Every structure is written in C-alpha cells, then in structure tokens.
Coordinates of C-alpha atoms in Angstrom, one line a residue:
M1 CA -20.6 0.1 -59.2
R2 CA -19.7 -2.8 -61.3
S3 CA -21.9 -3.1 -64.4
S4 CA -23.8 -6.3 -64.8
L5 CA -23.5 -6.1 -68.6
S6 CA -20.4 -6.7 -70.7
R7 CA -20.2 -5.4 -74.3
R8 CA -21.0 -8.9 -75.5
G9 CA -23.9 -9.1 -73.0
F10 CA -25.3 -5.8 -74.3
L11 CA -25.2 -7.0 -77.8
A12 CA -26.8 -10.3 -76.9
A13 CA -29.5 -8.5 -75.0
G14 CA -30.1 -6.1 -77.8
S15 CA -30.5 -8.8 -80.4
G16 CA -33.7 -9.8 -78.6
L17 CA -35.3 -6.3 -78.6
A18 CA -38.4 -5.6 -80.6
T19 CA -36.6 -3.9 -83.5
A20 CA -39.6 -3.7 -85.8
A21 CA -41.6 -1.9 -83.1
A22 CA -38.8 0.3 -81.9
L23 CA -37.3 1.7 -85.0
P24 CA -40.5 3.4 -86.2
A25 CA -40.5 5.3 -83.0
L26 CA -37.2 6.7 -84.2
S27 CA -38.8 7.8 -87.5
G28 CA -37.2 5.1 -89.5
C29 CA -33.7 4.0 -90.5
S30 CA -33.5 6.4 -93.5
T31 CA -34.2 9.4 -91.3
L32 CA -31.5 8.3 -88.8
A33 CA -29.0 7.8 -91.6
S34 CA -29.9 11.2 -93.1
A35 CA -29.5 13.0 -89.7
D36 CA -26.3 11.1 -89.1
S37 CA -24.8 12.3 -92.3
D38 CA -26.0 15.9 -92.0
P39 CA -23.5 18.0 -89.9
G40 CA -26.2 20.7 -89.6
T41 CA -28.6 18.5 -87.8
L42 CA -28.2 17.4 -84.2
L43 CA -30.3 14.3 -83.4
V44 CA -31.6 14.4 -79.8
H45 CA -33.4 11.5 -78.2
T46 CA -35.5 12.7 -75.3
Q47 CA -38.4 12.0 -73.0
L48 CA -39.4 15.6 -73.1
G49 CA -42.2 15.9 -75.6
T50 CA -44.5 13.4 -74.0
T51 CA -46.5 14.2 -70.8
A52 CA -43.3 14.7 -68.8
P53 CA -43.2 18.0 -66.9
G54 CA -40.9 20.4 -68.7
S55 CA -41.9 19.2 -72.2
A56 CA -43.5 22.5 -73.2
T57 CA -40.5 24.5 -71.9
Y58 CA -38.1 22.2 -73.7
T59 CA -39.9 22.7 -77.0
A60 CA -39.8 26.5 -76.4
V61 CA -36.0 26.6 -75.6
V62 CA -35.2 24.5 -78.7
K63 CA -37.0 27.1 -80.8
A64 CA -34.9 29.8 -79.0
F65 CA -31.8 27.7 -79.8
H66 CA -32.7 27.6 -83.5
K67 CA -33.1 31.4 -83.5
E68 CA -29.7 31.8 -81.8
N69 CA -28.0 29.2 -84.1
P70 CA -29.6 29.5 -87.5
G71 CA -27.2 27.1 -89.1
L72 CA -27.9 24.2 -86.7
R73 CA -31.2 22.3 -86.4
V74 CA -32.1 20.1 -83.5
K75 CA -34.3 17.1 -84.5
N76 CA -36.0 15.6 -81.5
L77 CA -36.9 11.9 -81.3
V78 CA -39.4 11.4 -78.5
N79 CA -40.0 8.3 -76.4
G80 CA -41.4 7.7 -73.0
D81 CA -40.4 4.9 -70.6
D82 CA -39.3 2.8 -73.5
L83 CA -36.5 5.2 -74.5
P84 CA -33.6 3.1 -73.1
Q85 CA -34.7 0.1 -75.1
V86 CA -35.3 2.1 -78.3
Y87 CA -31.9 3.8 -77.9
E88 CA -30.1 0.4 -77.5
T89 CA -31.8 -0.9 -80.6
S90 CA -30.6 2.1 -82.6
R91 CA -27.1 1.8 -81.1
L92 CA -26.9 -1.8 -82.2
A93 CA -27.6 -0.6 -85.8
R94 CA -25.0 2.2 -85.3
K95 CA -27.8 4.6 -86.1
E96 CA -28.1 6.1 -82.6
P97 CA -29.0 9.7 -82.0
D98 CA -26.2 12.1 -81.1
V99 CA -27.5 13.2 -77.7
V100 CA -29.8 11.3 -75.3
M101 CA -31.8 13.0 -72.5
V102 CA -32.7 10.3 -70.0
N103 CA -32.2 9.5 -66.3
L104 CA -29.6 7.3 -64.7
Y105 CA -31.6 4.1 -63.9
D106 CA -31.9 0.5 -64.8
K107 CA -30.5 -0.1 -68.3
T108 CA -28.7 3.2 -68.6
L109 CA -26.4 2.4 -65.6
A110 CA -24.4 0.2 -68.0
W111 CA -24.3 2.4 -71.1
T112 CA -20.9 4.1 -70.5
D113 CA -19.3 0.9 -69.4
V114 CA -20.3 -1.0 -72.6
G115 CA -19.5 1.9 -74.9
A116 CA -23.1 2.8 -75.8
T117 CA -22.3 6.3 -74.6
V118 CA -19.1 8.1 -73.8
D119 CA -17.4 9.6 -70.8
V120 CA -18.1 13.3 -70.9
K121 CA -15.8 14.5 -68.0
G122 CA -13.3 16.0 -70.4
Y123 CA -16.0 17.8 -72.4
L124 CA -17.5 19.2 -69.2
D125 CA -14.1 20.8 -68.3
D126 CA -13.1 21.8 -71.9
W127 CA -16.4 23.6 -72.3
G128 CA -16.1 25.4 -69.0
L129 CA -19.3 24.0 -67.5
R130 CA -18.1 22.2 -64.4
E131 CA -18.8 25.2 -62.1
R132 CA -22.4 25.2 -63.3
V133 CA -23.1 21.7 -61.8
L134 CA -23.8 21.0 -58.2
P135 CA -21.0 18.9 -56.7
A136 CA -23.5 16.3 -55.4
A137 CA -24.8 15.9 -59.0
L138 CA -21.3 15.3 -60.3
E139 CA -20.8 12.7 -57.7
E140 CA -24.0 10.8 -58.5
W141 CA -23.3 10.8 -62.3
T142 CA -19.7 9.6 -61.9
D143 CA -19.2 5.9 -62.0
S144 CA -16.8 3.8 -59.9
K145 CA -14.1 4.2 -62.6
G146 CA -14.2 8.0 -62.4
R147 CA -16.2 8.4 -65.7
L148 CA -18.9 11.1 -65.9
R149 CA -21.7 9.3 -67.6
A150 CA -23.6 12.4 -68.8
F151 CA -24.1 16.2 -68.2
P152 CA -26.4 16.5 -65.2
Y153 CA -29.5 18.5 -65.7
F154 CA -32.8 17.6 -63.9
A155 CA -32.9 16.7 -60.2
T156 CA -35.7 15.9 -57.8
N157 CA -36.8 16.2 -54.2
W158 CA -39.0 13.4 -53.0
P159 CA -40.6 14.5 -49.7
V160 CA -44.0 13.5 -48.2
A161 CA -47.1 15.7 -48.8
Y162 CA -49.7 16.0 -46.0
N163 CA -53.1 17.4 -46.6
T164 CA -53.6 19.3 -43.4
A165 CA -57.3 20.0 -44.1
L166 CA -58.0 16.3 -44.2
L167 CA -55.9 15.7 -41.1
E168 CA -57.7 18.4 -39.2
R169 CA -61.1 17.0 -40.3
A170 CA -60.0 13.7 -38.8
G171 CA -59.0 15.4 -35.5
V172 CA -55.3 15.4 -36.2
D173 CA -53.7 18.7 -35.3
S174 CA -50.2 18.2 -36.6
V175 CA -48.2 16.2 -39.2
P176 CA -47.1 12.9 -37.8
T177 CA -43.3 12.5 -37.2
T178 CA -43.2 9.1 -35.6
G179 CA -44.5 5.7 -36.6
D180 CA -47.0 5.6 -33.7
Q181 CA -48.4 9.0 -34.6
L182 CA -48.7 7.8 -38.3
I183 CA -50.6 4.7 -37.2
G184 CA -52.9 6.8 -35.1
T185 CA -53.4 9.3 -37.9
A186 CA -54.3 6.5 -40.3
R187 CA -57.0 5.1 -38.0
K188 CA -58.6 8.6 -37.6
L189 CA -58.5 9.2 -41.3
R190 CA -60.1 5.8 -42.1
A191 CA -62.9 6.6 -39.6
K192 CA -63.7 9.6 -41.8
G193 CA -63.6 7.6 -45.0
V194 CA -60.3 9.0 -46.2
A195 CA -57.4 6.9 -47.3
P196 CA -54.2 7.5 -45.3
V197 CA -51.0 7.1 -47.4
T198 CA -51.7 6.6 -51.1
V199 CA -48.8 4.9 -53.0
G200 CA -48.2 3.0 -56.2
G201 CA -47.5 -0.3 -54.6
N202 CA -47.4 -1.9 -58.1
D203 CA -44.7 0.3 -59.6
W204 CA -41.6 2.4 -59.0
T205 CA -43.3 4.8 -56.6
G206 CA -44.0 1.9 -54.2
Q207 CA -40.5 0.5 -54.7
K208 CA -39.0 3.9 -53.6
L209 CA -41.2 4.3 -50.6
L210 CA -40.5 0.7 -49.5
A211 CA -36.8 1.3 -49.9
Q212 CA -37.1 4.5 -47.9
I213 CA -38.9 2.8 -45.0
I214 CA -36.4 -0.1 -45.0
Q215 CA -33.6 2.4 -44.5
T216 CA -35.1 3.6 -41.2
F217 CA -32.4 1.6 -39.4
L218 CA -29.6 1.7 -42.0
T219 CA -26.7 4.1 -42.4
P220 CA -26.0 5.3 -46.0
D221 CA -23.0 2.9 -46.2
E222 CA -25.2 0.0 -45.0
A223 CA -27.9 0.9 -47.4
R224 CA -25.5 0.9 -50.4
K225 CA -24.4 -2.6 -49.5
V226 CA -27.9 -3.9 -49.1
Y227 CA -29.1 -2.6 -52.4
A228 CA -26.0 -3.4 -54.3
T229 CA -25.9 -7.0 -53.1
G230 CA -29.6 -7.8 -52.4
D231 CA -28.7 -9.1 -48.9
F232 CA -31.4 -8.0 -46.5
S233 CA -30.3 -10.4 -43.7
G234 CA -28.6 -7.7 -41.6
R235 CA -30.2 -6.5 -38.5
G236 CA -30.9 -3.0 -39.8
A237 CA -32.6 -4.2 -43.0
R238 CA -34.7 -6.7 -41.1
E239 CA -35.8 -4.1 -38.6
G240 CA -36.7 -1.8 -41.5
I241 CA -38.8 -4.5 -43.1
D242 CA -40.5 -5.2 -39.7
Y243 CA -41.3 -1.5 -39.4
F244 CA -42.8 -1.5 -42.9
V245 CA -45.0 -4.5 -42.2
Q246 CA -46.1 -3.0 -38.9
L247 CA -47.2 0.2 -40.7
R248 CA -48.9 -1.8 -43.5
D249 CA -50.9 -4.1 -41.3
A250 CA -51.9 -1.2 -39.1
G251 CA -53.7 0.2 -42.2
V252 CA -51.3 3.1 -42.9
F253 CA -51.4 2.5 -46.7
A254 CA -54.4 2.9 -49.0
D255 CA -56.6 -0.2 -49.5
K256 CA -55.2 -2.6 -52.1
A257 CA -52.0 -0.6 -52.4
E258 CA -50.3 -3.6 -54.0
G259 CA -52.4 -2.9 -57.2
L260 CA -52.1 0.9 -57.3
T261 CA -49.8 2.8 -59.7
S262 CA -48.2 6.2 -59.7
D263 CA -51.2 7.6 -61.7
T264 CA -53.8 6.3 -59.2
M265 CA -51.7 7.6 -56.3
T266 CA -51.5 11.1 -57.9
T267 CA -55.3 11.0 -58.6
Q268 CA -56.2 10.0 -55.1
Y269 CA -54.1 12.8 -53.5
N270 CA -55.1 15.5 -56.0
T271 CA -58.8 14.7 -55.6
E272 CA -58.4 14.6 -51.8
A273 CA -59.4 11.0 -51.5
A274 CA -56.2 10.4 -49.7
A275 CA -54.4 12.6 -47.2
I276 CA -50.7 11.6 -47.6
Q277 CA -48.4 10.8 -50.5
S278 CA -44.7 10.3 -51.0
A279 CA -44.3 12.5 -54.0
M280 CA -41.4 13.6 -56.2
S281 CA -41.1 17.1 -57.5
S282 CA -42.9 16.4 -60.8
A283 CA -45.9 15.1 -58.8
L284 CA -45.9 18.0 -56.4
A285 CA -46.0 20.4 -59.4
K286 CA -49.3 18.8 -60.5
V287 CA -51.2 19.2 -57.2
P288 CA -54.2 21.5 -57.9
A289 CA -54.4 24.9 -56.2
G290 CA -57.1 23.7 -53.8
P291 CA -55.3 20.9 -52.1
A292 CA -51.9 22.6 -52.6
G293 CA -53.2 25.4 -50.5
H294 CA -53.5 23.2 -47.4
T295 CA -50.6 20.8 -48.0
E296 CA -47.6 20.7 -45.7
I297 CA -44.3 19.2 -47.0
G298 CA -42.2 17.1 -44.7
G299 CA -40.5 13.7 -44.3
W300 CA -41.4 10.1 -43.5
P301 CA -42.1 9.4 -39.8
L302 CA -39.5 7.5 -37.9
A303 CA -39.6 4.6 -35.5
P304 CA -37.8 4.4 -32.1
G305 CA -34.1 3.6 -32.5
A306 CA -33.9 4.9 -36.1
S307 CA -30.5 5.7 -37.7
H308 CA -31.9 9.1 -38.5
S309 CA -32.7 12.0 -36.2
K310 CA -35.4 13.6 -38.4
P311 CA -38.1 12.4 -40.7
T312 CA -36.6 11.4 -44.0
I313 CA -37.0 12.3 -47.7
L314 CA -35.3 11.1 -50.9
R315 CA -33.2 13.5 -53.1
S316 CA -31.7 12.7 -56.5
Y317 CA -29.7 14.6 -59.0
T318 CA -29.9 11.9 -61.7
L319 CA -33.4 12.5 -63.2
I320 CA -32.3 13.6 -66.6
G321 CA -28.9 14.2 -68.1
F322 CA -27.4 14.8 -71.5
W323 CA -25.6 11.7 -72.7
I324 CA -23.3 11.8 -75.7
S325 CA -23.3 8.8 -78.1
P326 CA -20.5 7.6 -80.3
N327 CA -22.3 9.3 -83.2
G328 CA -22.5 12.5 -81.1
V329 CA -18.7 12.5 -80.8
K330 CA -18.6 13.0 -84.6
K331 CA -20.5 16.3 -84.1
L332 CA -18.9 17.7 -81.0
P333 CA -19.0 21.4 -82.1
S334 CA -22.8 21.1 -82.5
V335 CA -23.1 19.2 -79.3
E336 CA -21.1 21.8 -77.5
K337 CA -23.3 24.7 -78.8
F338 CA -26.4 22.8 -77.7
L339 CA -25.2 22.0 -74.2
R340 CA -23.7 25.5 -73.6
F341 CA -27.1 26.9 -74.5
M342 CA -29.1 24.4 -72.3
Y343 CA -26.7 25.3 -69.4
Q344 CA -27.3 29.1 -69.7
P345 CA -28.8 30.5 -66.4
D346 CA -31.8 31.9 -68.2
V347 CA -32.6 28.6 -69.8
V348 CA -32.2 26.7 -66.6
S349 CA -34.5 29.2 -64.8
R350 CA -37.2 28.7 -67.4
F351 CA -37.5 25.0 -66.4
I352 CA -37.8 26.0 -62.8
T353 CA -40.3 28.8 -63.2
E354 CA -42.4 27.4 -66.1
S355 CA -42.4 23.7 -65.3
G356 CA -41.6 23.4 -61.6
R357 CA -38.5 21.3 -62.2
D358 CA -35.7 20.8 -59.8
M359 CA -32.3 21.2 -61.4
A360 CA -28.9 19.6 -60.8
L361 CA -27.3 22.9 -61.7
V362 CA -26.3 26.0 -59.7
T363 CA -29.2 28.4 -59.6
D364 CA -30.9 30.9 -57.3
T365 CA -34.3 30.5 -59.0
V366 CA -37.2 29.1 -57.0
S367 CA -40.4 27.6 -58.3
K368 CA -42.7 30.4 -57.2
E369 CA -45.6 29.3 -59.4
F370 CA -45.3 25.8 -58.0
P371 CA -45.5 26.3 -54.2
L372 CA -45.2 22.7 -53.1
V373 CA -42.0 22.3 -55.2
A374 CA -40.6 25.5 -53.6
K375 CA -41.5 24.2 -50.2
A376 CA -39.6 21.0 -50.9
Q377 CA -36.6 22.9 -52.2
Q378 CA -36.5 24.9 -48.9
L379 CA -36.7 21.9 -46.5
G380 CA -33.0 22.1 -45.9
D381 CA -31.9 20.3 -42.7
R382 CA -35.4 20.2 -41.2
V383 CA -35.5 16.6 -42.7
G384 CA -33.0 13.8 -43.0
Q385 CA -32.1 12.0 -46.2
V386 CA -32.0 8.4 -47.2
L387 CA -30.3 6.8 -50.2
L388 CA -32.1 6.5 -53.5
P389 CA -31.2 2.9 -54.4
D390 CA -31.3 3.4 -58.2
L391 CA -27.6 3.8 -58.5
Y392 CA -26.8 0.6 -56.7
V393 CA -29.4 -1.9 -57.7
P394 CA -28.1 -4.1 -60.6
P395 CA -30.1 -3.3 -63.8
T396 CA -31.3 -6.9 -64.0
A397 CA -32.9 -6.7 -60.6
T398 CA -34.8 -3.5 -61.2
Q399 CA -38.1 -4.9 -62.6
P400 CA -38.1 -8.0 -60.3
L401 CA -37.8 -5.6 -57.4
I402 CA -41.1 -3.9 -58.5
T403 CA -42.8 -7.3 -58.5
A404 CA -41.4 -7.9 -55.0
T405 CA -42.7 -4.5 -54.0
S406 CA -46.3 -5.5 -54.9
T407 CA -45.8 -8.6 -52.7
A408 CA -44.6 -6.4 -49.9
F409 CA -47.6 -4.1 -50.0
T410 CA -50.1 -7.1 -49.8
R411 CA -51.7 -7.1 -46.4
G412 CA -50.8 -10.2 -44.4
T413 CA -47.5 -11.0 -46.1
S414 CA -45.0 -11.7 -43.3
A415 CA -41.8 -9.8 -42.8
A416 CA -39.9 -13.0 -43.7
A417 CA -41.9 -13.4 -46.9
V418 CA -41.2 -9.7 -47.8
R419 CA -37.5 -10.2 -47.2
S420 CA -37.5 -13.4 -49.3
A421 CA -39.3 -11.7 -52.2
L422 CA -36.7 -8.9 -52.2
E423 CA -33.7 -11.2 -52.1
S424 CA -35.3 -13.4 -54.8
A425 CA -35.5 -10.4 -57.1
Y426 CA -31.7 -10.4 -57.2
R427 CA -31.3 -14.2 -57.5
T428 CA -33.7 -14.6 -60.4
A429 CA -32.7 -11.5 -62.3

C-alpha cells in the first residue's frame, strides 16, 4: 500500500496538532526527556489503561515484568483514541516514547513509511520470536515494501451475535442465513417491539458492517481495489450497495441507526432491546451472562448470487501491536526484554483467559470465561470471511468514510446517493 503521507507531509500535518493539549497527556516534556535519558526506564505509550479490555491484565503483567527484571522500569503513558495524534506530536518534538501499543489503522498506516517508527522484521528474527506469530498476522502487519511495521499482538474475530431467545419470542426458530430470511426476521422482531440489528451507524462499527455487506458480491482482490481506490462503480460494489439499501429500507437496522454509536449498539444488545449485532471480540466479552446464555454466534446473511458460499464475518490480526520508535532503537536491550516477556506463552494466555482477548500469536488457550469469544474462535470454516478494509483505505479517507456511513444508514437514501457519498470521501479527503 502506498502511503498518502510523505515525511514532509507528516511534519506539516503535525505542526497543526494541538500540542498544548496533547503533551500534558504524555506527562510533560520534562518527564519525556527524563525517561529518554534514563536507560533503566522504558517508556511505553499504550491504550491499555483506559476502559479497553485487557487493561487490568496488562497492568498485572507489567508488575510481573518488574519483578522478573528489577533493574528495568516500564513507565506507561496512556491515551485512548487520540493516541496516534499524541504520539505524532511527541515524535515531532523528538520526545516520543520507546514503544507504542496501538492498532494498524488510519494515521498509523503511514508511520513506518515516514520514519515515525522503524521496521522490526530484523528484530523479530534476531530475538527468535517469528515462530510465535501467526503467519496471517505477519502478512497483515507487513507493508508493500516488505517492512514489518510492528510486533503483532492482539487480534479479533468480528462475527454476528444472535439472541435466540428474542428470535424465538418473535416466532423465528433459526438464525437467518439469507437476506430474505433476515428481512422476515426483522419484521417479526419489530412486531414484538424489539429492534432487529443494532449498529453504530455514526461511527466505525457501522463503517465496518457497511463494508462487510458491500463485499457480498466482491472477491477479496476486488474488495482490495475498491477500498484502496474509492471506486465503487464496478458491478460487484454496486450490487453490494443495492443489497445494503434493500436491507436498510426493509427495516433490518435499528431505528435511527445513522445516529447510533458503538456504545449505544452494545447497550441495546446487552439489555436485550435488540436481537442482533455485528460485534468484535471485545464487545462479545462484555455481553452479560443472561443474554450470553442464549446467544448464537454466526455470520452475516447472504444474498442470491453472492461471491461467498457461507455467511460472512470479519477477522483481523492488527488490533494492537508493539511498534518501536526511533528513541526505542536507542534502548534495544530493554525493548527486547520487554517484548520477549510479553510473548511468553503464559503471559499471552493471561490476556485470553482474564480479558477475553483474541491474539495474533500461536496459542492453544481458549477464552473459557468468555463463552461468546470462545464460540467466535471456534467458528472455523462454518463461515466465510470478507476483507477488513482498514489496511487499504488511505488514512485521509478514514474519517470522511464514517461520515458517509451515517449517510448510508439514513432511511430513504438511494443506492446512487450512498455510492456518491462513499466516493466523495476519497475525493474530499
């Protein structure tokens, strides 16, 4: 994938960031300078420490790391969704943390290409960790120039959750596997006052479901081209948009889905106000025991003539990786100790058993305490798989695509208008 940012472009973009607001989140320039000059301190910038699943486990394993390595201290700098922007600001000041724990998405797609982080392929081999990583994860984290952007760590399954108790109450005796069945199910659920498919039509969850449905009539190669170029004019993409509009206008999605977010989606499903949700592993891990006990995990229903033979899900191995910064290169012995520890099988297993995380690493551990996550892990070839578009969408088009997603979920918007909104996201980015 060709980066949309040059080094000069990265610097120009960074000069407009909210430095005054961002640097306090990094505990101040003096702290950064102190950590940078202290060989006994490893500065790790992470999203684990907020409400992200796995935060408590991460805190615990860092304590275990300190016990095993008494001469080395890990100092965590915690941010949420604003982590990429905060990191870029610190990098422009040459005060960036040594290691960054974040997913491969949007801004981060360009980091290795512009020198904000380094190619870690050689370190993976030198430290003997390649065999610990799933081949599919290595493929997703490797860019078009053969550079490994980061050490893969978290992965995710993204299936569809069906509340079978609500389906049965509405007179539906099996999970829908076709579009016609889904439309019929939606009508019966609405008659009982239950929302059919809840989705964050105003954020990334809706963007992913829309992309999944559009790919109904696309092969993986065709989907890569569509999402890399923003050209939705091909027959397969147009048929996928038509299918989405058919489902939307038949009432398949929750009312006013265009204004819903991932939080409202999760709340509606977990409180049994909605019967169906497209949910990644972290959301499945949060489903309470009651609804989890009568939830079936499957794929998204297909339309006649689909390019797939089975209902589809999304899978991704790029949820969180360990990126090494230019400052981190100065502390490679410390970075190596930290990553070797995080790759230990017992540490990896803790994230699975304690937090319900999917991992991009080789492991036999299953999320027994998180039954829906385990069910998703065991789907195997009972479902098909479509492309997660994140690796192919140009970073500058990511947020405009979310705006276009809200337009797409608005009832009455024509297929032509949906296509126009999607293509405009690329042109105006």
